[in-house]
Coordinates of C-alpha atoms in Angstrom, one line a residue:
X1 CA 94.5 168.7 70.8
X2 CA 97.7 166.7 69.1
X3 CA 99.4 170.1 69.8
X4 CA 98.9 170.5 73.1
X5 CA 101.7 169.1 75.2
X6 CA 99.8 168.6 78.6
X7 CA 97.7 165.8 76.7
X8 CA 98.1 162.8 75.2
X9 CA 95.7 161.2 72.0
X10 CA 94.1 157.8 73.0
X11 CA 95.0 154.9 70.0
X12 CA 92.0 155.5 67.9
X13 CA 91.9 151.7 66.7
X14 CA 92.3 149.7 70.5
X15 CA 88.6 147.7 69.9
X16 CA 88.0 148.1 73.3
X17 CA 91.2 146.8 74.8
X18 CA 92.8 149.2 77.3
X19 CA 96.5 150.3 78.1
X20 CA 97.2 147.5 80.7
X21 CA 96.1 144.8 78.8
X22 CA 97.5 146.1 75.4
X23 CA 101.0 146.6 76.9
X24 CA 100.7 143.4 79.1
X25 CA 103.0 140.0 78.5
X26 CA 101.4 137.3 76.5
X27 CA 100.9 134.2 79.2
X28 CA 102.0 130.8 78.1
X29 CA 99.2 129.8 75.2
X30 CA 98.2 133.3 74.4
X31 CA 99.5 134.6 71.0
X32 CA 99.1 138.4 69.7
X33 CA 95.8 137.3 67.5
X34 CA 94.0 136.5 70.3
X35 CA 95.4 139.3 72.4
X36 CA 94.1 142.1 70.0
X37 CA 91.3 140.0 68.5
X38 CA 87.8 142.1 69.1
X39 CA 85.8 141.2 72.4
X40 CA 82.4 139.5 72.7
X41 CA 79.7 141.5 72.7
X42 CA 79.2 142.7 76.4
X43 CA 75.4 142.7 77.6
X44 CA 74.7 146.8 78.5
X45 CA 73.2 145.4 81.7
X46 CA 74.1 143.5 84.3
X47 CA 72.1 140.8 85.1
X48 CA 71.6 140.2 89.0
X49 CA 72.9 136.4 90.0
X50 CA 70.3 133.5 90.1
X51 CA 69.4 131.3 93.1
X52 CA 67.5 129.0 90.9
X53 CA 70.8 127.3 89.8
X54 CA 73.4 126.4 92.5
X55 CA 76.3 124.4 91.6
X56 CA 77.9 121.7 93.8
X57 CA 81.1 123.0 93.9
X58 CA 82.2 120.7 97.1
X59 CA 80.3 118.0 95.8
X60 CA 82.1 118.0 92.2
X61 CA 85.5 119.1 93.4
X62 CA 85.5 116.1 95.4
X63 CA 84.7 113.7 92.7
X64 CA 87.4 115.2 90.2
X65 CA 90.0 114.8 92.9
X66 CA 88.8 111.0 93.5
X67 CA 88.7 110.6 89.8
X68 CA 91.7 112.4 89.4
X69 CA 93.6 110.2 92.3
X70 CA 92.3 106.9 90.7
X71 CA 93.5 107.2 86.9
X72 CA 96.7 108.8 88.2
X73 CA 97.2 105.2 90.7
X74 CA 96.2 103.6 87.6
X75 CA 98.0 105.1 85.4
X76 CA 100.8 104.2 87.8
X77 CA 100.0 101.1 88.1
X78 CA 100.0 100.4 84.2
X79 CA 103.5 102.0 84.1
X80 CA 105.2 99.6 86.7
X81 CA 103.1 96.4 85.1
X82 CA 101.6 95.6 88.0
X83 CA 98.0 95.4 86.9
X84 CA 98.1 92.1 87.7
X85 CA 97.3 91.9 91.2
X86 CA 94.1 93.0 90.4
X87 CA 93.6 88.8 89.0
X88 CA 92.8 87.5 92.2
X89 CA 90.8 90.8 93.7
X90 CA 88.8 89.7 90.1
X91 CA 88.7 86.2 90.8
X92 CA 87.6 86.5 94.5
X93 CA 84.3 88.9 93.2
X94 CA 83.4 86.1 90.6
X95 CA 83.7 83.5 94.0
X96 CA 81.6 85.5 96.0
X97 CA 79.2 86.0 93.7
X98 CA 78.7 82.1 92.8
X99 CA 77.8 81.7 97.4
X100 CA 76.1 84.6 97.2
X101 CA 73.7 83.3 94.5
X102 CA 70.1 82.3 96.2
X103 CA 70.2 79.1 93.6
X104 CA 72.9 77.4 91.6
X105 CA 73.3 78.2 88.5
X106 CA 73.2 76.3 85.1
X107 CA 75.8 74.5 84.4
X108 CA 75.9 76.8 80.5
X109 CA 75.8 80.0 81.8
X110 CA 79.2 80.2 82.8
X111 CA 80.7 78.9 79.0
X112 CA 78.0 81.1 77.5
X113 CA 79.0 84.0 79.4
X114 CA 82.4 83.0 78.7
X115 CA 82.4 83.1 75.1
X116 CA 79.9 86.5 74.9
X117 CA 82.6 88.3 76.6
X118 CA 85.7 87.1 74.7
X119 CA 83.4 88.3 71.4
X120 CA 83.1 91.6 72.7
X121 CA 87.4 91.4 73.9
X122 CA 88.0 91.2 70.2
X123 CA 85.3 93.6 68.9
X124 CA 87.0 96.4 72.1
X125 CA 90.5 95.6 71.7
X126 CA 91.2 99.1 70.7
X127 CA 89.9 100.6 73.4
X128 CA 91.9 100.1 76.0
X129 CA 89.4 101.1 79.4
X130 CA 86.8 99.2 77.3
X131 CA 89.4 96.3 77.5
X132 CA 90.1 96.5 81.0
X133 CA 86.5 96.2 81.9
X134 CA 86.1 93.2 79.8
X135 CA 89.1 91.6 81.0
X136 CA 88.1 92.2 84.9
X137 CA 84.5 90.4 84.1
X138 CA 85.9 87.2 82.3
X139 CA 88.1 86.9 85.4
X140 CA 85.3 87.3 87.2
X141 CA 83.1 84.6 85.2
X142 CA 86.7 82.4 85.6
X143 CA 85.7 82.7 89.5
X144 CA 82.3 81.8 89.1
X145 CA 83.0 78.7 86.9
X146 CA 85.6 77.4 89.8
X147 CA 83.8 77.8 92.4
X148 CA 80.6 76.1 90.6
X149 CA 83.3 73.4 89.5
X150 CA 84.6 72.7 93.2
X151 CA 81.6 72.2 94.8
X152 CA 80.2 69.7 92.0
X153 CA 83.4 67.9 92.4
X154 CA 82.7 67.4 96.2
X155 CA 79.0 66.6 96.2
X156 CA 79.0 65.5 99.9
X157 CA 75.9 63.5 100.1
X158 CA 74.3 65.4 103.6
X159 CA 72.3 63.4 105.8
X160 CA 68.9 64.4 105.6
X161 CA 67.4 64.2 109.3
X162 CA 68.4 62.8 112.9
X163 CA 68.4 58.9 112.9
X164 CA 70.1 56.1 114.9
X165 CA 71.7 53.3 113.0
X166 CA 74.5 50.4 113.4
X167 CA 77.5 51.8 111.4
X168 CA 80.5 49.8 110.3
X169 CA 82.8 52.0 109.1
X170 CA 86.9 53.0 108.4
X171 CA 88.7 55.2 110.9
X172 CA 90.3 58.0 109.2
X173 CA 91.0 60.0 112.4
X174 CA 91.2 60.3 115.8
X175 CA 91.0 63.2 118.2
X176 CA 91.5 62.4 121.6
X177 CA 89.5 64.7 124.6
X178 CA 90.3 65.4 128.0
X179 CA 88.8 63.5 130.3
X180 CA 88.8 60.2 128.1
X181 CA 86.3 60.8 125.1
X182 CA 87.6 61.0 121.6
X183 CA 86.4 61.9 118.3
X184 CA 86.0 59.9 115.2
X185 CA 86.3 60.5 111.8
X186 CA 85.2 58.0 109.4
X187 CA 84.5 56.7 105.9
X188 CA 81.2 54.7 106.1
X189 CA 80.9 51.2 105.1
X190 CA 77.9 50.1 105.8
X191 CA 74.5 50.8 107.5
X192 CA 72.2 48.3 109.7
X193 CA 69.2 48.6 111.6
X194 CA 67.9 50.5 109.7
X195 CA 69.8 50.7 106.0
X196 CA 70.4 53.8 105.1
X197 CA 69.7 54.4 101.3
X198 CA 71.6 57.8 101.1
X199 CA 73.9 57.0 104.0
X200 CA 76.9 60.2 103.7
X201 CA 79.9 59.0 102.6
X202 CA 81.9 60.5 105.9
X203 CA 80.8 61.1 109.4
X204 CA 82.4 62.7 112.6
X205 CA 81.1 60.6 115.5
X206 CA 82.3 61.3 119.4
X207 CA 82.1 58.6 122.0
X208 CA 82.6 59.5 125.9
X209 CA 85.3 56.0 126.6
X210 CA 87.5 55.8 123.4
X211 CA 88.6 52.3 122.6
X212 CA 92.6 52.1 122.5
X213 CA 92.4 49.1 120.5
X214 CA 90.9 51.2 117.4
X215 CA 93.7 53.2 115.3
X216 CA 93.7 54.9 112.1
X217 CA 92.7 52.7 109.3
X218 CA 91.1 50.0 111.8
X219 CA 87.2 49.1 111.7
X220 CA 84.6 51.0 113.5
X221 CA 81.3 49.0 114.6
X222 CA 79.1 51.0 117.1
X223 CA 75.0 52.1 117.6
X224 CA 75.6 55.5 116.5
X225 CA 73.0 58.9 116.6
X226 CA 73.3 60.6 113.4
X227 CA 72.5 64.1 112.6
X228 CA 72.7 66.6 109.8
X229 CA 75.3 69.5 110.4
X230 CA 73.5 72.6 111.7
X231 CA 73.5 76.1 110.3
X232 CA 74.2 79.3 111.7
X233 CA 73.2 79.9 114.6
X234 CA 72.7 83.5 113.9
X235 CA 71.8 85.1 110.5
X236 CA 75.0 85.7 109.2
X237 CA 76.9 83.4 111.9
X238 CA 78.9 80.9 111.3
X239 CA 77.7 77.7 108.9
X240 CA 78.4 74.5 110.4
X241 CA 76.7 72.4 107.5
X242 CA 78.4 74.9 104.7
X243 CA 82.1 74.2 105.7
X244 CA 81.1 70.2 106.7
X245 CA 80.2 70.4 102.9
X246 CA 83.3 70.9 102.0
X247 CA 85.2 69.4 104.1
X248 CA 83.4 66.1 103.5
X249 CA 81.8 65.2 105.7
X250 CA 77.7 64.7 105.8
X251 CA 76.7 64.0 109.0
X252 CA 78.1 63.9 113.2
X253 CA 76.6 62.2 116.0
X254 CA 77.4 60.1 119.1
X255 CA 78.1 56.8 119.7
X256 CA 75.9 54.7 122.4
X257 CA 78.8 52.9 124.3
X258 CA 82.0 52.3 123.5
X259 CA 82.8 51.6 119.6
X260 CA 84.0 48.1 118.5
X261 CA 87.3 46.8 116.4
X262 CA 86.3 44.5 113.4
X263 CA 88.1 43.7 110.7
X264 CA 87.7 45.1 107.6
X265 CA 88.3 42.7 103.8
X266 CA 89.3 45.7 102.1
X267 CA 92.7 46.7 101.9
X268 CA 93.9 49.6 100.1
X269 CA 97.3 50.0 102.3
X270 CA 99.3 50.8 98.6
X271 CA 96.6 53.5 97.8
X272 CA 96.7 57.1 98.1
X273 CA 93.8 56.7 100.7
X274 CA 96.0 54.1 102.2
X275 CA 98.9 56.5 102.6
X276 CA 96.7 59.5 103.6
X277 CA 95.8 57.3 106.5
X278 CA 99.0 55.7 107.7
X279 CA 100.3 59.7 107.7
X280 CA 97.3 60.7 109.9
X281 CA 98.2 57.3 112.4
X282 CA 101.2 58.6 112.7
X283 CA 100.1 62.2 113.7
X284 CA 97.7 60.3 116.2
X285 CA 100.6 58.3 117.8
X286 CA 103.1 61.5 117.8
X287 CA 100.4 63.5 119.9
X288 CA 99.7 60.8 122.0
X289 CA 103.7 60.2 122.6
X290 CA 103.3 64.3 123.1
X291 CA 100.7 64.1 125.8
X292 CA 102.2 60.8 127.8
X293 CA 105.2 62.9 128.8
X294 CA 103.3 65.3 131.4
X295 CA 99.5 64.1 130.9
X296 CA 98.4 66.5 133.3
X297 CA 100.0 69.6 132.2
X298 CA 98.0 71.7 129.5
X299 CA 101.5 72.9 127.7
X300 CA 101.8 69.1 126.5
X301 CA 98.3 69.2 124.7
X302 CA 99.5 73.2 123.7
X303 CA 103.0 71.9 122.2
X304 CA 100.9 68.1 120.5
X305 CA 98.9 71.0 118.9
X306 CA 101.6 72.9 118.1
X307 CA 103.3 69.8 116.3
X308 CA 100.9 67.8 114.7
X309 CA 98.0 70.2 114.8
X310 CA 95.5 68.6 117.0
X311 CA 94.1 70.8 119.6
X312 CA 91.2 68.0 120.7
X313 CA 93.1 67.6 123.7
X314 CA 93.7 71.4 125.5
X315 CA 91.6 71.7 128.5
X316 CA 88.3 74.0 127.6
X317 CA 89.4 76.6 130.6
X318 CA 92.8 76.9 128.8
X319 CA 90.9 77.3 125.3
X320 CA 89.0 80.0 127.0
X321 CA 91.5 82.1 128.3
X322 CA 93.4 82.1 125.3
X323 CA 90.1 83.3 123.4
X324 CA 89.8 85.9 126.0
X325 CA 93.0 87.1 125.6
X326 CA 93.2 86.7 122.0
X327 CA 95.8 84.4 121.1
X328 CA 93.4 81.3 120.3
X329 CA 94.5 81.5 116.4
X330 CA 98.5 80.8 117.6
X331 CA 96.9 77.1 118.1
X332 CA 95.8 77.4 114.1
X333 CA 98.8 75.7 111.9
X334 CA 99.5 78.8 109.7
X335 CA 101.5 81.8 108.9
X336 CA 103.8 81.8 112.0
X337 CA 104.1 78.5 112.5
X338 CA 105.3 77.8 109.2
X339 CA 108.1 80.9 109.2
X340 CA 108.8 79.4 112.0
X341 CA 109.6 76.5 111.2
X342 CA 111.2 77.6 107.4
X343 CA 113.2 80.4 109.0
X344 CA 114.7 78.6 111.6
X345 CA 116.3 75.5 109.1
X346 CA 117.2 78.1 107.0
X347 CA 119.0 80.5 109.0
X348 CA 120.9 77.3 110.7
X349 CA 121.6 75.6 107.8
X350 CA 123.1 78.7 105.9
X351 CA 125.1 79.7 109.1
X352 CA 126.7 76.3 109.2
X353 CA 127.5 75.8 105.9
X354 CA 128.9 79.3 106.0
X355 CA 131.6 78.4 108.1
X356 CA 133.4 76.0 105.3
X357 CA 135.0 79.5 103.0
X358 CA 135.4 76.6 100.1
X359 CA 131.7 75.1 100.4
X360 CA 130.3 79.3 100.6
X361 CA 132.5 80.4 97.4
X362 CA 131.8 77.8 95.3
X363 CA 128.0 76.9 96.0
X364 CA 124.7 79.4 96.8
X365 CA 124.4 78.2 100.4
X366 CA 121.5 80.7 100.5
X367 CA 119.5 78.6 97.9
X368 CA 120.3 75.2 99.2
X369 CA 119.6 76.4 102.7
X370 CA 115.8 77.7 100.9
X371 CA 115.3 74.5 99.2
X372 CA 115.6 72.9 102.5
X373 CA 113.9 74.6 104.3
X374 CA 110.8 74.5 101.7
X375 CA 111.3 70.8 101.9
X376 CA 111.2 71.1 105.8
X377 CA 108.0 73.1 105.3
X378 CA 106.3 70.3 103.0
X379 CA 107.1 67.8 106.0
X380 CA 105.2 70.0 108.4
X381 CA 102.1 70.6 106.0
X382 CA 101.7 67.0 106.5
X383 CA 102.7 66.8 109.6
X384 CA 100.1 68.9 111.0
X385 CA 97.1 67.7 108.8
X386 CA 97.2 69.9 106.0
X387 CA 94.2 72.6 106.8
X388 CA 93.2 75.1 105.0
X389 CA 95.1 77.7 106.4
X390 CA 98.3 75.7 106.3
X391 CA 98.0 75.1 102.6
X392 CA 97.2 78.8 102.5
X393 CA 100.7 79.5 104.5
X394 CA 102.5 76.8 102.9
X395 CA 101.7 78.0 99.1
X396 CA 102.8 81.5 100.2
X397 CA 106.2 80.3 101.9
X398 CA 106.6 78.2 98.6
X399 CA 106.4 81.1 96.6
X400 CA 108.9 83.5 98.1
X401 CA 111.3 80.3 98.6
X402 CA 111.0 79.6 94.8
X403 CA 111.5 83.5 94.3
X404 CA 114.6 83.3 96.5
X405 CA 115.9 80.4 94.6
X406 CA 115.4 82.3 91.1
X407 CA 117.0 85.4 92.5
X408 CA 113.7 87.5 92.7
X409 CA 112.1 89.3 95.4
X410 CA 110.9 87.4 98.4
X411 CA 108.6 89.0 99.6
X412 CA 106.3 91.6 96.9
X413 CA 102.7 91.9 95.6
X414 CA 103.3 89.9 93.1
X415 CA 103.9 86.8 95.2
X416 CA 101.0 87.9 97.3
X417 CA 98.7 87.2 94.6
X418 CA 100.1 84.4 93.1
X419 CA 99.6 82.9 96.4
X420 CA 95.8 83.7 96.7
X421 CA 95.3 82.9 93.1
X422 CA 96.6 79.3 94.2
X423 CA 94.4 78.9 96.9
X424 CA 91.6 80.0 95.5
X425 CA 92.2 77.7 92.7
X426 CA 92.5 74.9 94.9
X427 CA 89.8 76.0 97.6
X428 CA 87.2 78.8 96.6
X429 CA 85.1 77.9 99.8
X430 CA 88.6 79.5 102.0
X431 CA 87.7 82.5 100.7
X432 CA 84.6 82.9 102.8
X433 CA 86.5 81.8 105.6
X434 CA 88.1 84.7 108.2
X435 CA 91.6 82.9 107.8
X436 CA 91.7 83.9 104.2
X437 CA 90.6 87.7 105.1
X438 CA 93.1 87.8 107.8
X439 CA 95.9 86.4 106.3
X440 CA 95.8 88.1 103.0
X441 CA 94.8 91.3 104.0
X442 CA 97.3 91.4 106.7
X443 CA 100.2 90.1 104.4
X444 CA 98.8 92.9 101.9
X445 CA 98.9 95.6 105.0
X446 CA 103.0 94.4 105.8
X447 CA 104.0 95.0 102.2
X448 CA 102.8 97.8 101.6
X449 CA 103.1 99.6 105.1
X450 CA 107.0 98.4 104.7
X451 CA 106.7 100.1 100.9
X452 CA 105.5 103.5 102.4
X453 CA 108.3 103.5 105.5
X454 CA 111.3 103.0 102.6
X455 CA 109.5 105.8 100.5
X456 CA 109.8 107.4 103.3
X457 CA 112.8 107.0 104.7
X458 CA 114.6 107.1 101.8
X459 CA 113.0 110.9 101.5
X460 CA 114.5 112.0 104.4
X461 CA 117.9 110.8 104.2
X462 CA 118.8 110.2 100.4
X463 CA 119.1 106.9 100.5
X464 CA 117.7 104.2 98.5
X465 CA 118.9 102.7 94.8
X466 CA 120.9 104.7 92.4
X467 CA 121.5 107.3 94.8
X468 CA 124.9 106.6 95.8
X469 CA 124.2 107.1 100.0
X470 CA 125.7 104.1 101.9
X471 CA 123.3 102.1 103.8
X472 CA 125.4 100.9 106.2
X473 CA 123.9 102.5 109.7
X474 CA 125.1 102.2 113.1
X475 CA 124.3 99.5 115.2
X476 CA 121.3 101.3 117.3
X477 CA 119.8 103.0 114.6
X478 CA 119.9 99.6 113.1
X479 CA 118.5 98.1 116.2
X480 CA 116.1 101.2 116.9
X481 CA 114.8 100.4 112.7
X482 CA 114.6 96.4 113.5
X483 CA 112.1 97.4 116.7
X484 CA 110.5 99.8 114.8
X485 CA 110.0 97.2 111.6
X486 CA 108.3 95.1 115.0
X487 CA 106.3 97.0 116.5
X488 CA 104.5 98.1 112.8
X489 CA 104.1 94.4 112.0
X490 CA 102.5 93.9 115.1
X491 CA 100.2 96.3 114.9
X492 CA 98.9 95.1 111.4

């Protein structure tokens, strides 16, 4: 009863919304229409749970988090402008694609392709994922058309099966052996006894007594054994006759006897061949000046390998042991050798010239020492042959020079793919190659490994830009951070 003063009258219009939920704060989003708006109809029984259905909660929480975590890092990515170093990662799939293709392709597909996907570009351009995509597949398709147009552009003619013939031929280099034999590289003149009709155009021929009449550039005239390059020796090994493709040569073999000197009519001394070949007899005649100090020591033939980048002459026990203990690739010309050598000039060059206070306050010693040292660094790319991998570390070291020169950032992402785009560019076979792999993805594992430790460190003690902490440390927590920086480079 209203009267009665021991009870209280229910609202009489709630629509089924009780006391707590009536009196209850809105949440953010909720608004009083939808707070006192009448409720769905309720079933009158409850229905027990089916097993017929199951949902894969674990399953789908896992891929919204991965999906979550990847268009947050691109999103990220997109903000900073750095969706750029995903060029080469783009350019590298279209390269492995073309090798990994069982037969070469047409020489339209790529320009057809080409010009399909910059139609649909222009018909997606307002949708920017859509864009993306199409953007990542005609870098990709750029890939495919390089590496198709590097390989026609070398066309090693391969020799076709095992024959011996009387070759006349130019020496382009020389590796000397221990125990006397050497190996020959050459450009083939001619063919005798019998004429080959599709005689390769570059051979690597070994003969047990060198002749130290014959230098680089000289005539070659021996009974030679002729093979084709083999493959791998296990499926998926390494391909001899792939990289002798493309290195350019089309054949190796042995010489019966010791080779002859003749004379050759040709001379081409003003040429670019002509230079190529007076820098590799010099090479040849700097090892050998290397070796004649201690001939019987194998740290002469380690430091002529070192310096000009011949290695034809280490003792195979030493070669061994350093394969066992996994220090073989400090004989490769690349990365380290050419900080090295860059650093070194640099750091001396700037230290000296810092010690005139007129000549450091009126002129960037710290670029003129860089554009030394980059020109020191050209001088050892020839120096020690020019490889692969020491284009590969001399295009890098060029690049974070140049940026050091400009006033950018040595050492970033940025430079790290301009560098791979570069030698891919210039070599698409390298990137088949483990020196590529390594060297990339270990440059790749330093940057960003340093990127997390200054995220980090700049966490725990406030540091970092803008934030007004000094970062002037003492000396052994400079030193401790130095060893630290070390050991974490080693271990990538």
């Amino acid at each position: 009863m209203a009267g009665d003063l021991g009870t209280v009258d229910k609202p009489a219009a709630t629509h089924g919304v009780d006391e707590r939920s009536a009196f209850a704060v809105p949440r953010d989003g909720d608004t009083l229409h939808a707070l006192l708006a009448p409720p769905a109809a309720q079933p009158t029984e409850v229905e027990a749970p089916s097993t017929a259905i199951r949902s894969p909660v674990r399953g789908r929480s896992l891929r919204v988090a991965v999906t979550a975590a990847v268009r947050e890092a691109a999103d990220t990515e997109l903000a900073y402008g750095t969706l750029f170093l995903m060029v080469p990662l783009c350019f590298l799939v279209g390269i492995a694609t073309y090798f990994a293709l069982p037969t070469e392709p047409a020489a339209h597909n790529v320009p057809v392709a080409l010009l399909a996907l910059t139609i649909l570009r222009i018909l997606v351009r307002r949708r920017a994922r859509a864009a993306w995509g199409v953007n990542a597949a005609l870098i990709a398709v750029l890939g495919v058309g390089a590496a198709q147009t590097h390989t026609g552009l070398r066309s090693t003619p391969m020799l076709g099966s095992e024959v011996a013939t009387r070759l006349t031929a130019r020496v382009v280099d020389i590796e000397v052996r221990p125990g006397g034999s050497a190996r020959y590289t050459l450009d083939v003149i001619k063919t005798e006894r019998p004429h080959l009709r599709y005689a390769p155009d570059r051979v690597r021929v070994t003969s047990r007594k060198a002749n130290p009449e014959i230098g680089v550039g000289d005539g070659f005239h021996s009974v030679v054994q002729l093979r084709p390059p083999s493959g791998p020796m296990l499926p998926g090994g390494y391909d001899f006759a792939f990289y002798a493709f493309f290195a350019g040569y089309g054949a190796n073999g042995f010489s019966y006897g010791m080779p002859e000197q003749v004379d050759l009519v040709d001379a081409d001394g003003a040429s670019l061949a002509g230079l190529s070949r007076a820098m590799a007899d010099w090479r040849v005649q700097l090892a050998n000046h290397i070796m004649a100090i201690h001939p019987d020591r194998p740290a002469t033939a380690i430091a002529a390998a070192l310096v000009t980048g011949k290695k034809s002459a280490i003792p195979e026990d030493i070669n061994e042991q350093l394969r066992a203990s996994g220090l073989a690739h400090i004989l490769s010309i690349s990365g380290l050798h050419m900080a090295l050598v860059a650093g070194t000039i640099m750091f001396a060059l700037r230290a000296g010239l810092s010690l005139d206070p007129v000549l450091s306050s009126r002129w960037p010693v710290k670029k003129l020492a860089a554009g030394v040292a980059l020109l020191a660094a050209a001088f050892y790319l020839f120096l020690a042959g020019a490889s692969v991998a020491t284009q590969r570390s001399f295009i890098m070291l060029a690049i974070m020079l140049a940026a050091l020169c400009l006033d950018r950032a040595a050492l970033t992402k940025r430079n790290l793919a301009l560098a791979a785009m570069a030698v891919m560019i210039l070599s698409p076979d390298s990137v088949l190659g483990p020196g590529f792999q390594m060297s990339f993805a270990a440059t790749l594992a330093l940057i960003g490994g340093y990127d997390v430790l200054n995220r980090a460190r700049f966490a725990l003690d406030g540091s970092g830009p803008g934030s007004g902490v000094p970062e002037v440390r003492p000396l052994p927590v400079r030193m401790l951070r130095a060893l630290g920086a070390l050991i974490a480079a080693m271990a990538f």
